[in-house]
mmCIF file of C-alpha atoms in Angstrom:
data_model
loop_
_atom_site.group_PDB
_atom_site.id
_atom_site.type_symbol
_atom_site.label_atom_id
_atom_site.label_comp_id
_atom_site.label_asym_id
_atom_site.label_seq_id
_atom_site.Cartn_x
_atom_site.Cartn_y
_atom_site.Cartn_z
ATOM 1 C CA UNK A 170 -29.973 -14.078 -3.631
ATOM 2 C CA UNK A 171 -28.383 -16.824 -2.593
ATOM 3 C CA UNK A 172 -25.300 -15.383 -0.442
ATOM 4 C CA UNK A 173 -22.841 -17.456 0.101
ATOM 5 C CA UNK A 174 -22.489 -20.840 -1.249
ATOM 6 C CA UNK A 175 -19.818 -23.716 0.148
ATOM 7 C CA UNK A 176 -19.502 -26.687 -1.285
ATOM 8 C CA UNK A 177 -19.416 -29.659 -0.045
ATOM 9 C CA UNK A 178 -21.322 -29.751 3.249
ATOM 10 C CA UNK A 179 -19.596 -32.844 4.773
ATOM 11 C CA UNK A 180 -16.613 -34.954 3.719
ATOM 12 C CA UNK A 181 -14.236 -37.464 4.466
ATOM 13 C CA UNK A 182 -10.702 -38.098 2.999
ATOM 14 C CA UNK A 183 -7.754 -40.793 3.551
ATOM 15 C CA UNK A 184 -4.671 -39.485 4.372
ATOM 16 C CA UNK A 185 -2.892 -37.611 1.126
ATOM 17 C CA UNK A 186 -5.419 -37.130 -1.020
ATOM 18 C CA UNK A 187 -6.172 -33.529 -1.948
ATOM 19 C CA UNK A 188 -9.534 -31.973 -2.608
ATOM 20 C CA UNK A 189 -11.029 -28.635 -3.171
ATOM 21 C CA UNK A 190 -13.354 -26.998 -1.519
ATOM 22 C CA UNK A 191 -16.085 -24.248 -3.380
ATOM 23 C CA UNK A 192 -16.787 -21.294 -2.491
ATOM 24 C CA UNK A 193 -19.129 -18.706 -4.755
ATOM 25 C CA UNK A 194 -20.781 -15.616 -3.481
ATOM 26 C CA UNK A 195 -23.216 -13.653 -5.641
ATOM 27 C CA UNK A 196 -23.315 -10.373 -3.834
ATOM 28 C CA UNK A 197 -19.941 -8.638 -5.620
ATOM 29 C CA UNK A 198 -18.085 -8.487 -2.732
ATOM 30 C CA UNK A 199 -14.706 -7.717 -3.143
ATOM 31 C CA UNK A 200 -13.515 -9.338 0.008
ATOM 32 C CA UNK A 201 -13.490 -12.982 0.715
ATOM 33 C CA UNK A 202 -11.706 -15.579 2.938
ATOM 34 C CA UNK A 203 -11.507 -18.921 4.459
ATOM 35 C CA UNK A 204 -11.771 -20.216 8.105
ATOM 36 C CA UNK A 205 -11.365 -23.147 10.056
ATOM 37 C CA UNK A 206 -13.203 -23.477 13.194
ATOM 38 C CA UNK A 207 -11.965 -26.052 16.144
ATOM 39 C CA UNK A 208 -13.510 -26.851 19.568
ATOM 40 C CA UNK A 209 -11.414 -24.207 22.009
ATOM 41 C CA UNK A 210 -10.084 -22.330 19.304
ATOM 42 C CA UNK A 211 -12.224 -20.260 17.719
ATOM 43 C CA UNK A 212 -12.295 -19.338 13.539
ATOM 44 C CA UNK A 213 -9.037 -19.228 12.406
ATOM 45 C CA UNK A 214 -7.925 -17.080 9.078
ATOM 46 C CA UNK A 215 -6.583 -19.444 6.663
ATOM 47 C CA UNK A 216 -6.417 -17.611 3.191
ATOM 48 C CA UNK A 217 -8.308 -14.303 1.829
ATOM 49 C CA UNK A 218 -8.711 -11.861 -1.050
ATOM 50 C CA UNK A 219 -9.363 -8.356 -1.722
ATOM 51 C CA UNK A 220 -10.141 -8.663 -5.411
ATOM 52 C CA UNK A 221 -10.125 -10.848 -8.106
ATOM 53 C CA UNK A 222 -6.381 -12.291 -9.070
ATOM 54 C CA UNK A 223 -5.264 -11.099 -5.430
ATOM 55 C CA UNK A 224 -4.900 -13.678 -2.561
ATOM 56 C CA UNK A 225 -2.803 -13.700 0.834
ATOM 57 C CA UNK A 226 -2.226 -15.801 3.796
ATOM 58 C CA UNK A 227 -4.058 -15.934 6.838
ATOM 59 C CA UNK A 228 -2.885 -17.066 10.557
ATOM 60 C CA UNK A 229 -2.973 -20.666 9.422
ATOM 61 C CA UNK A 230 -2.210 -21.015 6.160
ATOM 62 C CA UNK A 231 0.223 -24.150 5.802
ATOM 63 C CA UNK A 232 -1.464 -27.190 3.850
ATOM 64 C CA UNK A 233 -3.857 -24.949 1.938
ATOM 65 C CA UNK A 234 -4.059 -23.359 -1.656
ATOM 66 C CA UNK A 235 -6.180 -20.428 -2.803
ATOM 67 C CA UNK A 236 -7.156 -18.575 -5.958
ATOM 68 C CA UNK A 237 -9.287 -16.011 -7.349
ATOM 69 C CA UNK A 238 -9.435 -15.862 -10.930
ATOM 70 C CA UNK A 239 -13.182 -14.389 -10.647
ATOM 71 C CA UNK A 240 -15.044 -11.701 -8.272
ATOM 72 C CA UNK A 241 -17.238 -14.806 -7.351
ATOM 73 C CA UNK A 242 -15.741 -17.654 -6.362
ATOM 74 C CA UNK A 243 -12.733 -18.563 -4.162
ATOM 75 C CA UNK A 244 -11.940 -22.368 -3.856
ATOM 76 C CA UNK A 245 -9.891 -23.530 -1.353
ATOM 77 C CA UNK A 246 -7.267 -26.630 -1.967
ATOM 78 C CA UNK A 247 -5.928 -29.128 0.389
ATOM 79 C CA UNK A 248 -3.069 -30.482 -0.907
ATOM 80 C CA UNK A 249 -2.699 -33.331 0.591
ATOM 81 C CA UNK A 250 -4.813 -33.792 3.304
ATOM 82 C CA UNK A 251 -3.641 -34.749 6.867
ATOM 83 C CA UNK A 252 -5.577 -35.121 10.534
ATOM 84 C CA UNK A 253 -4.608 -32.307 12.260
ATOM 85 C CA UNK A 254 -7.167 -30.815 8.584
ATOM 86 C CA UNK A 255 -9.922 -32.211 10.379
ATOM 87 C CA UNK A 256 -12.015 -29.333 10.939
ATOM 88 C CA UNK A 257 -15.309 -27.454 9.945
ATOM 89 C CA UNK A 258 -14.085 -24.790 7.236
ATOM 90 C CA UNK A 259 -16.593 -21.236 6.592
ATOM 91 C CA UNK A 260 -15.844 -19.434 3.764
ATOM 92 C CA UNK A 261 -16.725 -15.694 4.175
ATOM 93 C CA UNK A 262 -17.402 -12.717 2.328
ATOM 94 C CA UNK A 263 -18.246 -9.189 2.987
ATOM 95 C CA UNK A 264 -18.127 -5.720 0.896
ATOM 96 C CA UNK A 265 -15.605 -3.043 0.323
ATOM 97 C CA UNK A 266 -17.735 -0.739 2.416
ATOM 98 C CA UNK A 267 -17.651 -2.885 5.824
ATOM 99 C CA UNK A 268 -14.281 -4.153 4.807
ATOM 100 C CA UNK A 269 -14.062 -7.445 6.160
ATOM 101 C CA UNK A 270 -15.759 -6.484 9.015
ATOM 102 C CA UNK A 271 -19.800 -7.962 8.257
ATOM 103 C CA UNK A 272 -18.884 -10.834 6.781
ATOM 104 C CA UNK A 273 -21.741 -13.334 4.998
ATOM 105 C CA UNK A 274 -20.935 -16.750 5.967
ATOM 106 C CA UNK A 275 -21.111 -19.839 3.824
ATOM 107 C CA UNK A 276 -23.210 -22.722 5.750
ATOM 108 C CA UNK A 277 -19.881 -24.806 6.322
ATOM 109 C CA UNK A 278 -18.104 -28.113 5.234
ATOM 110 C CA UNK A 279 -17.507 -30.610 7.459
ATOM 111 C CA UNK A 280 -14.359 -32.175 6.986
ATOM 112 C CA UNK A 281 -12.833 -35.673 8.542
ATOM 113 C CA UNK A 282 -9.508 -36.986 7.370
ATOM 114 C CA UNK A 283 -8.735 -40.526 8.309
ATOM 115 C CA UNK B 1223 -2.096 -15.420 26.499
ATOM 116 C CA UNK B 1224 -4.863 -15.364 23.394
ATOM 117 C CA UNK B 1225 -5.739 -12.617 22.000
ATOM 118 C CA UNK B 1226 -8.980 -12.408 22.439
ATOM 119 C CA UNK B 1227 -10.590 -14.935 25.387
ATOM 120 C CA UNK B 1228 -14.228 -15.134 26.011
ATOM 121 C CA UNK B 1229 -15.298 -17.746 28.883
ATOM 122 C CA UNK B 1230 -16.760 -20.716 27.434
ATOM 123 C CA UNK B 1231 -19.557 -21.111 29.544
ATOM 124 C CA UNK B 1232 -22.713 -23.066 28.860
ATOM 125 C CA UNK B 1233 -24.397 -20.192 30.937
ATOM 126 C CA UNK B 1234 -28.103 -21.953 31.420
ATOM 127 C CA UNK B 1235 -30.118 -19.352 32.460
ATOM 128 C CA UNK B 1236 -34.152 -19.683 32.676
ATOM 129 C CA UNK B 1237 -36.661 -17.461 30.290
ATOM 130 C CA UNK B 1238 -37.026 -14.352 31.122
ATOM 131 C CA UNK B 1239 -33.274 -13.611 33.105
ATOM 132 C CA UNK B 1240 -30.274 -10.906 32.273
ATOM 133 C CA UNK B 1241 -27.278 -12.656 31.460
ATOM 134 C CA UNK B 1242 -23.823 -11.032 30.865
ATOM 135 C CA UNK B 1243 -20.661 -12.416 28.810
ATOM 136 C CA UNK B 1244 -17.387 -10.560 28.535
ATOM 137 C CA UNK B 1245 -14.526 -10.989 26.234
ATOM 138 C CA UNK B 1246 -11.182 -9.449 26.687
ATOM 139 C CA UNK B 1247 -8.333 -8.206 24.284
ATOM 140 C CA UNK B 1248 -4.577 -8.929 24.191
ATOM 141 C CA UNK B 1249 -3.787 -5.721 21.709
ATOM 142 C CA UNK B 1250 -4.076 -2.697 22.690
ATOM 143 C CA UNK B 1251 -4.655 -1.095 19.458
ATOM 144 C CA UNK B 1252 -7.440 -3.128 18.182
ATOM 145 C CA UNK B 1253 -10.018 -0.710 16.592
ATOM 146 C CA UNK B 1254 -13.112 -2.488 16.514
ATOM 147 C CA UNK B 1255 -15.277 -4.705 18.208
ATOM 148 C CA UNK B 1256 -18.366 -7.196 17.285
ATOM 149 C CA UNK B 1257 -20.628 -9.893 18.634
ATOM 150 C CA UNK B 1258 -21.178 -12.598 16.258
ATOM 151 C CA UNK B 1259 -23.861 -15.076 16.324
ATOM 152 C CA UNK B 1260 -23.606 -19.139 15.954
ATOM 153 C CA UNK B 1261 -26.180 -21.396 16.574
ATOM 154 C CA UNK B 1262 -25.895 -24.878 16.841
ATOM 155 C CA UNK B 1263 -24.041 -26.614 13.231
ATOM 156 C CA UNK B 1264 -24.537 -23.045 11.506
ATOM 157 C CA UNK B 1265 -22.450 -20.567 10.096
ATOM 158 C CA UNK B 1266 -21.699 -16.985 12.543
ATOM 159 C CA UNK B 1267 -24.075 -14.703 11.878
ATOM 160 C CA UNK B 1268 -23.374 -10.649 12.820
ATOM 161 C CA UNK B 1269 -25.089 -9.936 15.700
ATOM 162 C CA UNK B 1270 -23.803 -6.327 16.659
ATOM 163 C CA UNK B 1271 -21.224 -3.983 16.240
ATOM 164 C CA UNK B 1272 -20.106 -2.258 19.717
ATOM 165 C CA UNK B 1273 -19.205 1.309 19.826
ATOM 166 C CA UNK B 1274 -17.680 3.022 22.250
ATOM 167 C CA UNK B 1275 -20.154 4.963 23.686
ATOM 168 C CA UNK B 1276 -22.076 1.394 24.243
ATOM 169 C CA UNK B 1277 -25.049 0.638 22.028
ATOM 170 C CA UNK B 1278 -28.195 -1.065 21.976
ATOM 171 C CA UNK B 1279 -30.706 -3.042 19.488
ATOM 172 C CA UNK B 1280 -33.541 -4.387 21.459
ATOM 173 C CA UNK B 1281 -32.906 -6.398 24.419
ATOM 174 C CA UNK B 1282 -29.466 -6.360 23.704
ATOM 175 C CA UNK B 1283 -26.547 -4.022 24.596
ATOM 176 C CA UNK B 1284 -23.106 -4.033 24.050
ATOM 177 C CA UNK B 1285 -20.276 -1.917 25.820
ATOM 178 C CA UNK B 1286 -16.512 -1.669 25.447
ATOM 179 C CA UNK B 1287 -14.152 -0.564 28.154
ATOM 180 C CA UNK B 1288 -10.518 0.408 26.204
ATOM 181 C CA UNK B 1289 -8.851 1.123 29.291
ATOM 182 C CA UNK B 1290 -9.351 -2.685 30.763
ATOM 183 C CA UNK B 1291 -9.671 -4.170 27.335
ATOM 184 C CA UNK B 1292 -12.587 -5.964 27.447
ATOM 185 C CA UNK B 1293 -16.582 -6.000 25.698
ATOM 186 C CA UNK B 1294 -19.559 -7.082 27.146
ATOM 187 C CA UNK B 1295 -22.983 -8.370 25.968
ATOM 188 C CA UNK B 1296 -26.019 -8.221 27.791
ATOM 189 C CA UNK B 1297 -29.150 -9.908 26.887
ATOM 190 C CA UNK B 1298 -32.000 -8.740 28.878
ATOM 191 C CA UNK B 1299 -35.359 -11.038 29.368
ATOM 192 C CA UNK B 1300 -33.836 -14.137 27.355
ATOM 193 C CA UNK B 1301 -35.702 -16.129 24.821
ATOM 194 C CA UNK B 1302 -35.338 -19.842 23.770
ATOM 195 C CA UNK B 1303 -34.425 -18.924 20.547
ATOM 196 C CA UNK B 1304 -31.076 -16.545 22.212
ATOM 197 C CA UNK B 1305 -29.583 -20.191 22.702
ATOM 198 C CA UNK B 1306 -26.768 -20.064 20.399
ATOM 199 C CA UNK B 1307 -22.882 -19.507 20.829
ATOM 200 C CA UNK B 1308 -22.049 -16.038 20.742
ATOM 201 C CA UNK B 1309 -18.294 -15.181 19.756
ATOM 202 C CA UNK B 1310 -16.624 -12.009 20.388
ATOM 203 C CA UNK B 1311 -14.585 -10.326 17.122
ATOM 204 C CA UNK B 1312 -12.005 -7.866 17.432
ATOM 205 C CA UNK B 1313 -10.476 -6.016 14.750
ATOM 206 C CA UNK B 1314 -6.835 -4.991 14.851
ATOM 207 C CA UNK B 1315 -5.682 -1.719 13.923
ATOM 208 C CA UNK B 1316 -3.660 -1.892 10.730
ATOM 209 C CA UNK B 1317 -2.186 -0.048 7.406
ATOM 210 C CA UNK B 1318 -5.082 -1.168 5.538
ATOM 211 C CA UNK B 1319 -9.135 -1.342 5.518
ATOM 212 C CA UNK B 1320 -9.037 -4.998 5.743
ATOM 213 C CA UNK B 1321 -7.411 -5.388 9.332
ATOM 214 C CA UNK B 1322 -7.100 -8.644 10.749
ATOM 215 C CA UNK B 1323 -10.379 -10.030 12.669
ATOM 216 C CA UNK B 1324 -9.536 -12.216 15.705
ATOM 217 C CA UNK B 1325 -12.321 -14.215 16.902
ATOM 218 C CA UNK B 1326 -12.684 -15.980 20.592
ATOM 219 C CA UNK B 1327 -13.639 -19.080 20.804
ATOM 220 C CA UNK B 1328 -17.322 -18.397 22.419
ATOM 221 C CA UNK B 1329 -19.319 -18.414 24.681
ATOM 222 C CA UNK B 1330 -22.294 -21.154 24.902
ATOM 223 C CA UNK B 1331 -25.725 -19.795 25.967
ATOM 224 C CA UNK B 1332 -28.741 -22.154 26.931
ATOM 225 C CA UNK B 1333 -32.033 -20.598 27.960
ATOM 226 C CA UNK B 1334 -34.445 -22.799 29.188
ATOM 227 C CA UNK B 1335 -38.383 -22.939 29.662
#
């Protein structure tokens, strides 16, 4: 199995431009989300899903699109990217039996906006 | 105040030594309680989940105290390979299964030879 795949693993955008980042799991987990991690601060809850076609906001959700049209994957959208977006990003997943408490962690995208 | 605060550390500690982190809780009604794992440019990794009786898995034990608010990790004789970035996870109490997690922003952990 290969768990949780993120994709890219490092990237660097100008100012406005949007991009989207992948996410695909291949363990049927119903449950899957999107962090940001920052020096001091911790992983912060950006967007997750419970199911397929059902998405919500996390603590820091401003600046960022989600959607789950499949049980597998759950890309996440900057629309137009700014500094403060400068961050590593995990995508997560876990199953309806641990809720989203063991979550399987993508590897991480590294993301610098200019 | 956050709501969940773990000292930062680095704690360098040599082979072989006990070392201790805590983490305390802003909310009251948080219902449960975990120790991830990070090492260096990696993703968190589950360590533990902490009970509140206090549990154990090898040379490491966990404990929660609900009436201070705060969980503890203890790693007894330390290996090299404990060197990570261990982050503290608490779950709050909600209407639904999928509760909000709140991480802290860890703690850094060195062993050395």
């Amino acid at each position: 199995n290969a768990g949780v795949t993120q994709t890219p693993k490092f990237q660097v955008l100008k100012t406005g431009q949007s991009m989207t980042l992948q996410c695909a799991q291949d363990m049927n987990h119903e449950y899957m989300s999107w962090y940001r991690q920052d020096p001091g601060m911790g992983l912060r809850l950006i967007h997750y899903s419970v199911g397929a076609g059902i998405t919500d906001q996390g603590e820091v959700p401003n600046g960022y699109n989600v959607s789950r049209s499949t049980t597998e994957d759950f890309p996440l959208r900057l629309l137009s990217a700014a500094p403060s977006q400068t961050s590593v990003y995990f995508c997560a997943s876990s199953s309806k039996g641990w809720a989203n408490e063991k979550l399987f962690f993508g590897s991480g995208t590294q993301l610098s906006v200019l | 105040r956050k709501e969940v605060e773990q000292d930062p550390g680095p704690f360098n500690v040599p082979e072989g030594a006990t070392v201790a982190f805590n983490c305390t809780y802003s909310n009251s009604a948080s219902q449960s309680f975990f120790w991830y794992r990070q090492d260096c440019r990696k993703e968190p990794k589950l360590l533990m989940s902490v009970y509140s009786s206090g549990n154990e898995d090898g040379r490491f034990t966990a404990q929660l105290n609900r009436a201070s608010q705060y969980i503890s990790l203890l790693i007894r004789d330390s290996k090299l390979s404990d060197s990570a970035t261990y982050l503290c996870v608490v779950k709050a109490a909600g209407g639904t299964s999928y509760g909000k997690l709140t991480f802290g922003q860890g703690t850094i952990l060195t062993v050395h030879p």
